[in-house]
């Protein structure tokens, strides 16, 4: 008699905590450049031989979600797009090695996008002037 079948191992419980490589350098001193629907990031590149690139995380709900893998350690800028105006976002960054080990996380940075710009209620262009156009506008209603 031969019995054959498939079994599936199901792991239960909470997932294991992220294991970090303490020997990899951290990314600190991140500068932010907020806009209406984007936040730009600038940092000092990490020129360590073991560093392959960077991971950027954003808080979503109650956890950090990886939103970008920056595959070049010489890059020092990134822009997170499609954000909501006048909203706070929290981020952290880490380095990773060629074997995908990750540095300890950097400090959490909280930054807010800016508000929308009010529209100009009145704008008129006066033409017919020699080599110029005159613009007349009211920045706010009277």
mmCIF file of C-alpha atoms in Angstrom, residues 32-85:
data_model
loop_
_atom_site.group_PDB
_atom_site.id
_atom_site.type_symbol
_atom_site.label_atom_id
_atom_site.label_comp_id
_atom_site.label_asym_id
_atom_site.label_seq_id
_atom_site.Cartn_x
_atom_site.Cartn_y
_atom_site.Cartn_z
ATOM 1 C CA UNK A 32 13.518 67.179 3.591
ATOM 2 C CA UNK A 33 12.031 69.447 0.931
ATOM 3 C CA UNK A 34 8.217 69.416 1.200
ATOM 4 C CA UNK A 35 5.874 70.477 -1.592
ATOM 5 C CA UNK A 36 2.116 70.211 -2.099
ATOM 6 C CA UNK A 37 2.010 66.521 -3.128
ATOM 7 C CA UNK A 38 5.689 65.529 -2.886
ATOM 8 C CA UNK A 39 8.463 65.338 -0.325
ATOM 9 C CA UNK A 40 12.063 65.424 -1.455
ATOM 10 C CA UNK A 41 14.891 63.875 0.556
ATOM 11 C CA UNK A 42 18.587 64.719 0.574
ATOM 12 C CA UNK A 43 21.253 62.897 2.558
ATOM 13 C CA UNK A 44 24.997 62.483 2.657
ATOM 14 C CA UNK A 45 25.848 59.353 0.648
ATOM 15 C CA UNK A 46 27.456 56.483 2.549
ATOM 16 C CA UNK A 47 30.630 55.462 0.720
ATOM 17 C CA UNK A 48 31.239 52.296 2.729
ATOM 18 C CA UNK A 49 32.431 49.323 0.626
ATOM 19 C CA UNK A 50 29.737 47.070 2.089
ATOM 20 C CA UNK A 51 26.849 49.425 1.291
ATOM 21 C CA UNK A 52 24.983 48.629 -1.912
ATOM 22 C CA UNK A 53 22.103 51.128 -1.617
ATOM 23 C CA UNK A 54 19.308 52.476 0.568
ATOM 24 C CA UNK A 55 15.810 51.534 1.705
ATOM 25 C CA UNK A 56 13.242 54.245 2.412
ATOM 26 C CA UNK A 57 10.271 53.421 4.661
ATOM 27 C CA UNK A 58 7.082 55.378 5.355
ATOM 28 C CA UNK A 59 4.683 54.839 8.242
ATOM 29 C CA UNK A 60 1.396 53.459 6.932
ATOM 30 C CA UNK A 61 -1.102 52.606 9.621
ATOM 31 C CA UNK A 62 0.811 51.148 12.523
ATOM 32 C CA UNK A 63 3.823 49.816 10.609
ATOM 33 C CA UNK A 64 6.653 50.922 8.349
ATOM 34 C CA UNK A 65 6.248 50.082 4.658
ATOM 35 C CA UNK A 66 9.221 50.032 2.298
ATOM 36 C CA UNK A 67 8.374 52.568 -0.415
ATOM 37 C CA UNK A 68 11.707 52.735 -2.235
ATOM 38 C CA UNK A 69 14.840 50.724 -2.884
ATOM 39 C CA UNK A 70 17.583 53.056 -4.047
ATOM 40 C CA UNK A 71 20.043 50.747 -5.771
ATOM 41 C CA UNK A 72 23.016 53.117 -6.033
ATOM 42 C CA UNK A 73 24.970 54.146 -2.935
ATOM 43 C CA UNK A 74 26.185 57.282 -4.731
ATOM 44 C CA UNK A 75 22.670 58.699 -5.075
ATOM 45 C CA UNK A 76 21.774 61.285 -2.442
ATOM 46 C CA UNK A 77 18.265 62.452 -3.490
ATOM 47 C CA UNK A 78 14.824 60.875 -3.694
ATOM 48 C CA UNK A 79 11.283 62.253 -4.132
ATOM 49 C CA UNK A 80 8.194 60.580 -2.663
ATOM 50 C CA UNK A 81 5.241 61.511 -4.893
ATOM 51 C CA UNK A 82 1.434 61.263 -4.996
ATOM 52 C CA UNK A 83 0.988 62.480 -1.417
ATOM 53 C CA UNK A 84 -1.933 64.439 0.027
ATOM 54 C CA UNK A 85 -1.607 68.206 0.671
#
